[in-house]
mmCIF file of C-alpha atoms and ligand atoms in Angstrom:
data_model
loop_
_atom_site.group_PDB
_atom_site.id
_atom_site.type_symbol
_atom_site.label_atom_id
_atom_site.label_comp_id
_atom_site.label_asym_id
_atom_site.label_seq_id
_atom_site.Cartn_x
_atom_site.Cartn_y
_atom_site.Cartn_z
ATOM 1 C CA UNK X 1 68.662 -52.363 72.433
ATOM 2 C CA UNK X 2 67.665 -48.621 71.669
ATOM 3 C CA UNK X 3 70.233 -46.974 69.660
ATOM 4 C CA UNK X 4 70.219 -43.613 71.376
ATOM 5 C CA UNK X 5 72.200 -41.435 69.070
ATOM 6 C CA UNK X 6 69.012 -41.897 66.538
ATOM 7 C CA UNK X 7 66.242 -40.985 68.846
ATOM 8 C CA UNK X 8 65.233 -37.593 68.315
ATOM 9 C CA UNK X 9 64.726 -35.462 71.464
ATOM 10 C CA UNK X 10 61.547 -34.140 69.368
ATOM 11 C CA UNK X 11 57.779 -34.514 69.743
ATOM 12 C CA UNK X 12 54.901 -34.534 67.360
ATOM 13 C CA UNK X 13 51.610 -34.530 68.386
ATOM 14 C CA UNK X 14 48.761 -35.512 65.921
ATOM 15 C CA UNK X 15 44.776 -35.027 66.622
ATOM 16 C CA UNK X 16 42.566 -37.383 64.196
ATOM 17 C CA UNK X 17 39.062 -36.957 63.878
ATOM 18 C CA UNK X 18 36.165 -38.131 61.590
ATOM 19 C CA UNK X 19 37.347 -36.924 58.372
ATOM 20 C CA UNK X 20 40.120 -39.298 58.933
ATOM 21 C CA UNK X 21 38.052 -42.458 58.341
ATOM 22 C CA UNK X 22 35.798 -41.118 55.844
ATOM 23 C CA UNK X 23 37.058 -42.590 52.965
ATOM 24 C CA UNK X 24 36.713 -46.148 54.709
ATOM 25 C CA UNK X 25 33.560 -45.430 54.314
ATOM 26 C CA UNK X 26 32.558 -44.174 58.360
ATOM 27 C CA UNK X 27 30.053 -41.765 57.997
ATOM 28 C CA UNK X 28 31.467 -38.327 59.787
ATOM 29 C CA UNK X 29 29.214 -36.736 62.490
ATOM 30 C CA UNK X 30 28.440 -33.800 61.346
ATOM 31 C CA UNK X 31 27.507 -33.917 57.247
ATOM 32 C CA UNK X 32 24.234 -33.967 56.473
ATOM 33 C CA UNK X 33 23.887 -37.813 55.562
ATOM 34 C CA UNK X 34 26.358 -38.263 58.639
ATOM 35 C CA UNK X 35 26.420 -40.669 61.858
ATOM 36 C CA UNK X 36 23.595 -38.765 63.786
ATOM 37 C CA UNK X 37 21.342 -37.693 60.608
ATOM 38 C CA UNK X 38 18.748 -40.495 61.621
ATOM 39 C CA UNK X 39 18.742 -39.580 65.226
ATOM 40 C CA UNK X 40 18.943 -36.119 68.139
ATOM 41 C CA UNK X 41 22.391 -36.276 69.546
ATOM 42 C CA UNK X 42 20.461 -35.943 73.101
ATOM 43 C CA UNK X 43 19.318 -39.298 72.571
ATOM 44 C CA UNK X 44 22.613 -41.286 71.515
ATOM 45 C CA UNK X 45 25.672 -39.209 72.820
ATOM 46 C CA UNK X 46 24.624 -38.090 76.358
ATOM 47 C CA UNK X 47 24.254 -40.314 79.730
ATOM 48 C CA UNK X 48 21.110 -38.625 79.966
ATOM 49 C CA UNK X 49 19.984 -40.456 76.812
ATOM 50 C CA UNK X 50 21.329 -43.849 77.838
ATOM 51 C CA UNK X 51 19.487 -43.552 81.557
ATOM 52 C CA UNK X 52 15.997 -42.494 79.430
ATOM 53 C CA UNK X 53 16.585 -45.480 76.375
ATOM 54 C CA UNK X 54 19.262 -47.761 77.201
ATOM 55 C CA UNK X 55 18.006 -49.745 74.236
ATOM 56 C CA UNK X 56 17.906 -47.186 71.745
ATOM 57 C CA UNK X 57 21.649 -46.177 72.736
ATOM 58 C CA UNK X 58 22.729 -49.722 72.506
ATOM 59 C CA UNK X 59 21.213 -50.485 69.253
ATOM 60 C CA UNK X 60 23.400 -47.508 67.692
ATOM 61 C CA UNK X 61 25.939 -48.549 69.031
ATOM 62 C CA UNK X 62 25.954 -52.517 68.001
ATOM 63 C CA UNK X 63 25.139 -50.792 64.436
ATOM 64 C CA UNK X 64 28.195 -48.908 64.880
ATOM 65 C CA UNK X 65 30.233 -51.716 66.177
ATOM 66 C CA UNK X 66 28.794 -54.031 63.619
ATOM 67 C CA UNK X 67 30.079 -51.733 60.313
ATOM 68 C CA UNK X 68 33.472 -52.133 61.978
ATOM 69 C CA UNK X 69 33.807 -55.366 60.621
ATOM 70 C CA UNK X 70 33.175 -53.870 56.733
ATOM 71 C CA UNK X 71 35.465 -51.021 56.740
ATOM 72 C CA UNK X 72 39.246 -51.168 56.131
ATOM 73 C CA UNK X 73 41.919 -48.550 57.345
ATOM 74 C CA UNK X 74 42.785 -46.444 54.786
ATOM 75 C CA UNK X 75 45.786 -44.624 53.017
ATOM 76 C CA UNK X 76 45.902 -42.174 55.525
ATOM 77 C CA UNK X 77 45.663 -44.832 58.853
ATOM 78 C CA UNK X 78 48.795 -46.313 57.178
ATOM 79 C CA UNK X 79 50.282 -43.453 56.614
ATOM 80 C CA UNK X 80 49.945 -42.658 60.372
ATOM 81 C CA UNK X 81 51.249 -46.400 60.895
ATOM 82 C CA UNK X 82 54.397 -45.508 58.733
ATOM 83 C CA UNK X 83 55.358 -42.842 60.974
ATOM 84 C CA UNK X 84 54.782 -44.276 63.970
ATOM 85 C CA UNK X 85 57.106 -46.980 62.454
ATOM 86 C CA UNK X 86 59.692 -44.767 61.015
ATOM 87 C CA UNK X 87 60.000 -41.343 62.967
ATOM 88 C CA UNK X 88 62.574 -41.767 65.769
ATOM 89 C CA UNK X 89 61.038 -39.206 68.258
ATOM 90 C CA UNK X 90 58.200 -39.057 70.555
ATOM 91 C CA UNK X 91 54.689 -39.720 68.746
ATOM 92 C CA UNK X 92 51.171 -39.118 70.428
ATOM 93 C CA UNK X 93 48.550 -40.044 68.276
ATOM 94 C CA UNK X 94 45.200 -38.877 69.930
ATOM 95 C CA UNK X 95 41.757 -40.146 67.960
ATOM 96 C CA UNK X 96 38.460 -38.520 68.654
ATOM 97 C CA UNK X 97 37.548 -41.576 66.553
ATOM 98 C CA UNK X 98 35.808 -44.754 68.293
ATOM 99 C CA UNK X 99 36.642 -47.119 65.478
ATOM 100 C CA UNK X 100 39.830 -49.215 65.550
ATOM 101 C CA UNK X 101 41.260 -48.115 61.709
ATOM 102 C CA UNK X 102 44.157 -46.198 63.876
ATOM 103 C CA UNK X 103 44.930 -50.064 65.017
ATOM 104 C CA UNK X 104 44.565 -52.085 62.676
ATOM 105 C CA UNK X 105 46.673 -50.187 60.151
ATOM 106 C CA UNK X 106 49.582 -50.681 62.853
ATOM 107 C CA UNK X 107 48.849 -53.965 62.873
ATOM 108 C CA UNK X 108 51.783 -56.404 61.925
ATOM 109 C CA UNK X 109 54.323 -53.365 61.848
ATOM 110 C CA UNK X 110 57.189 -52.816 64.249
ATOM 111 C CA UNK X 111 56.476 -49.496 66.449
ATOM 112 C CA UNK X 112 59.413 -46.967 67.591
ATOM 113 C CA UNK X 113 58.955 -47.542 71.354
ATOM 114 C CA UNK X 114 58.212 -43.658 71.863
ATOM 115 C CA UNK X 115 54.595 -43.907 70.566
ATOM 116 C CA UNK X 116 51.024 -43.749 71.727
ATOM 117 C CA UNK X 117 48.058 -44.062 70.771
ATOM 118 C CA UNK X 118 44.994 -42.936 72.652
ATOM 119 C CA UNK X 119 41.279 -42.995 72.268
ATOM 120 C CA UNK X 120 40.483 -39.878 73.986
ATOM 121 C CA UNK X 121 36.334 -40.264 73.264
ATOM 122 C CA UNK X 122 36.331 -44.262 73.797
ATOM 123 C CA UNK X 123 36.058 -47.640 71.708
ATOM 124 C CA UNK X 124 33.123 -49.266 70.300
ATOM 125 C CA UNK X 125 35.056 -52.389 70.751
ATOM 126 C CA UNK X 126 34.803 -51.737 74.611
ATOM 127 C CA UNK X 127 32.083 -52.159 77.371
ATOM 128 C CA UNK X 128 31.997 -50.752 80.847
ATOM 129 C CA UNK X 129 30.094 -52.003 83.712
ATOM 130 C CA UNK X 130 28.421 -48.913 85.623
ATOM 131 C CA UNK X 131 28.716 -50.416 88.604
ATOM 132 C CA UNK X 132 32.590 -51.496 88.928
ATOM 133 C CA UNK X 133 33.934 -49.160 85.885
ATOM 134 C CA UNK X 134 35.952 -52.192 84.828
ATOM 135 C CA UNK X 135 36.796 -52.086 81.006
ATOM 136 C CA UNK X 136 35.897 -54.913 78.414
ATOM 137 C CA UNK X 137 36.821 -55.996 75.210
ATOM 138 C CA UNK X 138 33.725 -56.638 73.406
ATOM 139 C CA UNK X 139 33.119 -57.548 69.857
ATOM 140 C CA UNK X 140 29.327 -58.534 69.928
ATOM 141 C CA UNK X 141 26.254 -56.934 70.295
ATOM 142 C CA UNK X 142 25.123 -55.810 73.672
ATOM 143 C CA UNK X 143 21.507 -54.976 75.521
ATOM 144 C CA UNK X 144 19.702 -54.526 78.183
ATOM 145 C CA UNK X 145 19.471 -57.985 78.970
ATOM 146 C CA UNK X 146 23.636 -58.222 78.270
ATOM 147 C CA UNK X 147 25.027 -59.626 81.677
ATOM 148 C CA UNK X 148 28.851 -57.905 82.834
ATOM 149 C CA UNK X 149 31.083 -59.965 83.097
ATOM 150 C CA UNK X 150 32.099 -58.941 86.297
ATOM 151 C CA UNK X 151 28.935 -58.547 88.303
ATOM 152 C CA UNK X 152 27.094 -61.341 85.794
ATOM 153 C CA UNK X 153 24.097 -58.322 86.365
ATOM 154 C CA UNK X 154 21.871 -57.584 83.382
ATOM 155 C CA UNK X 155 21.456 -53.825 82.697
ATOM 156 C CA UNK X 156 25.206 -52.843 84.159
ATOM 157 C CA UNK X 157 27.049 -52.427 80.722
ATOM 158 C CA UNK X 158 27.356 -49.188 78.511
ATOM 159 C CA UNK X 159 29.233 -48.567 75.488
ATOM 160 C CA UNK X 160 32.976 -47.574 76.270
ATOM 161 C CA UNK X 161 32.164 -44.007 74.913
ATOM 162 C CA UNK X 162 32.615 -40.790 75.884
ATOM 163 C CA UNK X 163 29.406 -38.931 75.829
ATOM 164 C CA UNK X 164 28.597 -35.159 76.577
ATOM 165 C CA UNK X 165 29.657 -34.048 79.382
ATOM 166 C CA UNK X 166 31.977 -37.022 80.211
ATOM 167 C CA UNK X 167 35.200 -36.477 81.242
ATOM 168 C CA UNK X 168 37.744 -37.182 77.959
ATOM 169 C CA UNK X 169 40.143 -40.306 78.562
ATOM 170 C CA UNK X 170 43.848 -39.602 79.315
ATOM 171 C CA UNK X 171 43.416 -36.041 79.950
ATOM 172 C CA UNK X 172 46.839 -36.349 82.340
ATOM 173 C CA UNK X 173 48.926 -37.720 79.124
ATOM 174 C CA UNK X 174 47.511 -35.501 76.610
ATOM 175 C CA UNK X 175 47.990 -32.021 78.322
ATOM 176 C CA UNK X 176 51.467 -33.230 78.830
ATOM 177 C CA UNK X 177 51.781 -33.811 75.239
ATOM 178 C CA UNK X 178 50.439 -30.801 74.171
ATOM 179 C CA UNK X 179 52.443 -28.535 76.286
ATOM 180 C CA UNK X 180 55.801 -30.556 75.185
ATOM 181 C CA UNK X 181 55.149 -30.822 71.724
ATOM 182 C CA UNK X 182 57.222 -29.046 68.838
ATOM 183 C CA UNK X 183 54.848 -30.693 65.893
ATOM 184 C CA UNK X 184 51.313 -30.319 66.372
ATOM 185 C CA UNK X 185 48.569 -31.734 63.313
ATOM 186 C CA UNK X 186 45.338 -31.983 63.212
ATOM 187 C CA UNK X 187 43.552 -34.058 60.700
ATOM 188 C CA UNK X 188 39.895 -34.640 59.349
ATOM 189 C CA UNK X 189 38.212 -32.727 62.793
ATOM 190 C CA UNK X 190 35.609 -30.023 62.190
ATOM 191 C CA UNK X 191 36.659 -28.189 65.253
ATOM 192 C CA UNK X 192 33.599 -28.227 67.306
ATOM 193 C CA UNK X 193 33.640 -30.462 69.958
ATOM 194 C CA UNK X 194 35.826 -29.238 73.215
ATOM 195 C CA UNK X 195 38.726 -30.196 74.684
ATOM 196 C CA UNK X 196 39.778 -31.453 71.104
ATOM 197 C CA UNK X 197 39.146 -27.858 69.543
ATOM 198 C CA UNK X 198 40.757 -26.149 71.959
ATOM 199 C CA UNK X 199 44.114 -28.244 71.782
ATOM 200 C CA UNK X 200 45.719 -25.731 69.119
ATOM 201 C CA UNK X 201 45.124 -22.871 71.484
ATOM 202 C CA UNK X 202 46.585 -24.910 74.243
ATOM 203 C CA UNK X 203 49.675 -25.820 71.908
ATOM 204 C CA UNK X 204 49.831 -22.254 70.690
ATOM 205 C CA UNK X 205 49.558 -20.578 74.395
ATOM 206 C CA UNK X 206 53.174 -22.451 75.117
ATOM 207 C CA UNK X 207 54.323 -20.705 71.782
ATOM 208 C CA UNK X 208 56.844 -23.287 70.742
ATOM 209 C CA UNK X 209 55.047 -26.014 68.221
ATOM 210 C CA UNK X 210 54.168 -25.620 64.245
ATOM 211 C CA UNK X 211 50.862 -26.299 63.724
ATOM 212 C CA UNK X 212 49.221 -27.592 60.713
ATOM 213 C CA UNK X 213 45.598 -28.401 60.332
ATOM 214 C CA UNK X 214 44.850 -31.155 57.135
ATOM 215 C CA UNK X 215 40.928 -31.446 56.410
ATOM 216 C CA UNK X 216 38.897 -31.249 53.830
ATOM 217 C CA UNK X 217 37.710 -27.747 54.356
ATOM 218 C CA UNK X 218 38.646 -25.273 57.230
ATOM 219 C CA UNK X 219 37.356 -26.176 60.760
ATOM 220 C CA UNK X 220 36.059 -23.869 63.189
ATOM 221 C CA UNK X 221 39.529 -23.119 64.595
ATOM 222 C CA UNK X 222 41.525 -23.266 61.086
ATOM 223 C CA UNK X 223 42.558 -19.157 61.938
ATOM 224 C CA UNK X 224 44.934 -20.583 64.973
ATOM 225 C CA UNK X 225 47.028 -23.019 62.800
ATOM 226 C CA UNK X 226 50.523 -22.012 60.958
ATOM 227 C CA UNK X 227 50.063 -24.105 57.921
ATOM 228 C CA UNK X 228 46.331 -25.321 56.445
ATOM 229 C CA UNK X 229 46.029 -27.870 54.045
ATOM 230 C CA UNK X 230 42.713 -28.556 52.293
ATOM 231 C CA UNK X 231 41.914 -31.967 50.383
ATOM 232 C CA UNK X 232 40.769 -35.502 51.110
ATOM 233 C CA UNK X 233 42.981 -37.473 53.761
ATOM 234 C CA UNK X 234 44.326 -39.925 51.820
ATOM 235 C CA UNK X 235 45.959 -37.863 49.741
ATOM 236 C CA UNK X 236 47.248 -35.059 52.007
ATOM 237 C CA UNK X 237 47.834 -37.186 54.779
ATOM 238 C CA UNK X 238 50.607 -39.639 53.489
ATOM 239 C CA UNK X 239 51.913 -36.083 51.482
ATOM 240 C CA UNK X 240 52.578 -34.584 54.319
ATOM 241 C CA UNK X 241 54.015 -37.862 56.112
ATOM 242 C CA UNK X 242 56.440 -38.124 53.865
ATOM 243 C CA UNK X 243 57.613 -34.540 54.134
ATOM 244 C CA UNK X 244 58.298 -35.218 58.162
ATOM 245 C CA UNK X 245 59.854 -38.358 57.926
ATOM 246 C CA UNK X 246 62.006 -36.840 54.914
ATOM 247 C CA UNK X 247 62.943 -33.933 57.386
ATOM 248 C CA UNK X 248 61.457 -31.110 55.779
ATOM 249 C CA UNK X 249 58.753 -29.978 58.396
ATOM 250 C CA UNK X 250 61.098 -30.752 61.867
HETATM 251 C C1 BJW D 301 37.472 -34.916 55.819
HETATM 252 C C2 BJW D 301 37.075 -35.891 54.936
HETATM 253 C C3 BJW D 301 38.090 -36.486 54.192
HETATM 254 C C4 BJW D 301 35.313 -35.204 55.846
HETATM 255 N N1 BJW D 301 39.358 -36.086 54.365
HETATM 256 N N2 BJW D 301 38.720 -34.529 55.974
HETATM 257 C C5 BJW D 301 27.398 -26.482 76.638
HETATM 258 C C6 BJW D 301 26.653 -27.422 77.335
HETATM 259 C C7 BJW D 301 27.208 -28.685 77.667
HETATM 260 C C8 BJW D 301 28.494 -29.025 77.303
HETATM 261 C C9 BJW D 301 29.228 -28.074 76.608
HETATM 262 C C10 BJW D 301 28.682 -26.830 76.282
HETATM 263 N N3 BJW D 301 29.621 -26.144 75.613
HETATM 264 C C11 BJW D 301 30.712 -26.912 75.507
HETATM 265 C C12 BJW D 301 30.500 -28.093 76.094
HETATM 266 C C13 BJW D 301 31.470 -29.214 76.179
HETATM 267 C C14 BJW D 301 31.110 -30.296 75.169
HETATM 268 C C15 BJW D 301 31.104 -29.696 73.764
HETATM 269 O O1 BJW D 301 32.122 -29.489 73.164
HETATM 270 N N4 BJW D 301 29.919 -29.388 73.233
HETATM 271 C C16 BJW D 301 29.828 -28.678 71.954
HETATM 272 C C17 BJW D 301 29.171 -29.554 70.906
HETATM 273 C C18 BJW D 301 29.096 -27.394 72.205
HETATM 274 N N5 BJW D 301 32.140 -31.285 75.322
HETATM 275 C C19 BJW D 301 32.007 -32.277 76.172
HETATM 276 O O2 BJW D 301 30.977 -32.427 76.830
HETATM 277 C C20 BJW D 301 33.210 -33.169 76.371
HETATM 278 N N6 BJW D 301 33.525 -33.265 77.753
HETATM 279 C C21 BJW D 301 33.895 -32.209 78.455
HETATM 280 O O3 BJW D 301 33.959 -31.075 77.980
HETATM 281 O O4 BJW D 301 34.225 -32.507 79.752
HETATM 282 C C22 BJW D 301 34.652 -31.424 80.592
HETATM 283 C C23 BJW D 301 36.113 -31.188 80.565
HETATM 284 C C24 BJW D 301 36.974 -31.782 79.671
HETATM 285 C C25 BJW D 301 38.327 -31.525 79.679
HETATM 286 C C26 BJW D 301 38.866 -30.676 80.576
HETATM 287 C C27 BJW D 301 38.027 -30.066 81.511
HETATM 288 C C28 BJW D 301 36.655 -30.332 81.509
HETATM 289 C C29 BJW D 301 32.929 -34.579 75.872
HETATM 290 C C30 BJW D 301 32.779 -34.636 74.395
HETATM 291 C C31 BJW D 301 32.403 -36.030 73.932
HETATM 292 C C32 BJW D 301 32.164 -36.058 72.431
HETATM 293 N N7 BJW D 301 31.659 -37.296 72.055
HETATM 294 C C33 BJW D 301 31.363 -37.523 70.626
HETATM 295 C C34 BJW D 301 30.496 -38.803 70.545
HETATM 296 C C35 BJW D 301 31.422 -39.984 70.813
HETATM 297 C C36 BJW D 301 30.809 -41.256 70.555
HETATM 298 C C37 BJW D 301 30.470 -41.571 69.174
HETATM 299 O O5 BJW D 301 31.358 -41.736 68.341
HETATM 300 O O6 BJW D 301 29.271 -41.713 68.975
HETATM 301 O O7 BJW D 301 32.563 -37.694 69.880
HETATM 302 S S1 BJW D 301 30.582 -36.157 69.842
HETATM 303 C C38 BJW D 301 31.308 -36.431 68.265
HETATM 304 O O8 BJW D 301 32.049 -35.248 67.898
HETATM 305 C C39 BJW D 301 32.324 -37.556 68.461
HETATM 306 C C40 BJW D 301 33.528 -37.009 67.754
HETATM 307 O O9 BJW D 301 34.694 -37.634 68.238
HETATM 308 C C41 BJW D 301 33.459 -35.538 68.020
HETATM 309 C C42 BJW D 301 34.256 -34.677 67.063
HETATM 310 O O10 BJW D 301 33.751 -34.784 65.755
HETATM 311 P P1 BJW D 301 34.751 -34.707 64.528
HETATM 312 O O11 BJW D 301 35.684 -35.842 64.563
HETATM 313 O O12 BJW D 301 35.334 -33.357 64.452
HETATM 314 O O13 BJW D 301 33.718 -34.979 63.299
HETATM 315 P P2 BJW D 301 32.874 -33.946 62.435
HETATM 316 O O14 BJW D 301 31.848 -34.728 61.725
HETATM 317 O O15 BJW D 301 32.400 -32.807 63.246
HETATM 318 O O16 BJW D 301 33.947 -33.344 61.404
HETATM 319 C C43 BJW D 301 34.558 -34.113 60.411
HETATM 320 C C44 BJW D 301 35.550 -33.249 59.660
HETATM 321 O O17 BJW D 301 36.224 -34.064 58.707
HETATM 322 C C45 BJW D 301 34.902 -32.090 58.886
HETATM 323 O O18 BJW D 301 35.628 -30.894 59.117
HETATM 324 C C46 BJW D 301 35.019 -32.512 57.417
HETATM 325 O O19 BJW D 301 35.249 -31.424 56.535
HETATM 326 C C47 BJW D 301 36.259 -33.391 57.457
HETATM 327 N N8 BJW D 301 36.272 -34.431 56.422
HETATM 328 N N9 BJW D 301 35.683 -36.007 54.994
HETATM 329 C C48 BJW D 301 39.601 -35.076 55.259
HETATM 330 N N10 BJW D 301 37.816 -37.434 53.288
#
């Protein structure tokens, strides 16, 4: 039974990128050593590049989806898991982020019914079929020779991503967060990549939200937030966790 006298009629929205599972040990995208240093992004991160090399596209993917299984969430995932365990308003966490850290530091802990999570650019533990656009949960390695599920068709399944020029996931839910939100945080996200860089100016149009960007050095858009906070995640991240859910920020 919800005790409604504790729920707060407040809403925080946070934005996680890269940066966030850096210290796992995921390569961010854009550092020089990062996720795309071996390869054009035209090749991996458009449809075009999937319709040229399907093969290519899959093979950085599986590597992708294979490194998943050597990483571990990290001090600022579970930090993230705390408060959607302990703050007792509405929570939207939004990940640019196709790993599954987000996850499986929530893993095991009891949730405040008011929170989400959402994958706004996909999930490399996901395939699509191009055909149907039914979702899958997939652990393995795919190819070209991979047959869906649902049509049993070799050739038919993609990566669950978002490429360029692909429509975001849960555009609907997020504008509504954004525009509702008193709390707005952006973590470990280099600010180049739209609709996620624009989401301050979209919080800051409405005029009502703090906004607070954590990273390691000032993104692109670091002039549009209130508060800026410079250092490695897992150490401002659970910081600055621990000043919400000890009331000092809302
Ligand atoms: C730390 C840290 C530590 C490090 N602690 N911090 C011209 C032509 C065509 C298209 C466009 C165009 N101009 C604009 C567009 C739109 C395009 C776009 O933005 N392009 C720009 C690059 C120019 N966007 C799109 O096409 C999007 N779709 C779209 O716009 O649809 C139309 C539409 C949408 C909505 C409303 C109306 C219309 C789709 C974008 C899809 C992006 N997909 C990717 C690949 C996903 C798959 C994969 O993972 O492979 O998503 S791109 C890549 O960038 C990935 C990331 O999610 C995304 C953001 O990167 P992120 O997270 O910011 O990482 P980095 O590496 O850039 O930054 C890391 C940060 O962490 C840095 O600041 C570090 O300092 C920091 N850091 N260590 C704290 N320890």
């Amino acid at each position: 039974m919800l005790d409604f006298s504790k729920i707060s009629d407040q809403t925080i929205v946070i934005l996680t990128g890269a940066g966030i599972s850096a210290e796992s040990g995921i390569p961010t995208f854009r550092a020089s050593d990062g996720l795309w240093c071996n390869h054009r992004i035209e090749d991996v991160a458009t449809p075009q590049g999937f319709k040229r090399n399907p093969a290519l596209v899959h093979e950085f993917y599986n590597g992708r989806r294979a490194q998943l299984k050597d990483v571990q969430p990290n001090a600022a995932h579970h930090a993230l898991a705390d408060l959607a365990a302990g703050w007792e308003g509405r929570l939207f966490v939004i990940t640019q982020n196709v790993d599954d850290l987000h996850e499986r530091a929530e893993h095991g802990r009891q949730l405040k019914p008011y929170y989400k999570l959402m994958h706004m650019h996909g999930e490399l533990k996901k395939a699509r079929c191009l055909a149907s656009e039914q979702i899958f949960a997939w652990e393995d390695d795919m190819n070209t020779q991979t047959l869906c599920p649902c049509c049993n068709k070799a050739g038919n399944l993609r990566p669950h991503i978002v490429w360029f020029e692909e429509m975001p996931l849960d555009m609907g839910i997020i504008d509504y967060a954004l525009s509702t939100c008193d709390l707005f945080i952006a973590i470990g996200t280099s600010g180049n990549v739209y609709p996620a860089s624009n989401f301050v100016h979209q919080v800051r149009s409405i005029g009502k939200a703090h906004t607070v960007e954590l990273n390691m050095e000032p993104s692109r858009v670091d002039s549009m937030f209130h508060e800026r906070i410079y250092g490695q995640a897992t150490s401002i991240v659970p910081n600055y966790v621990k000043r919400i859910l000890g009331g000092d920020v809302i």
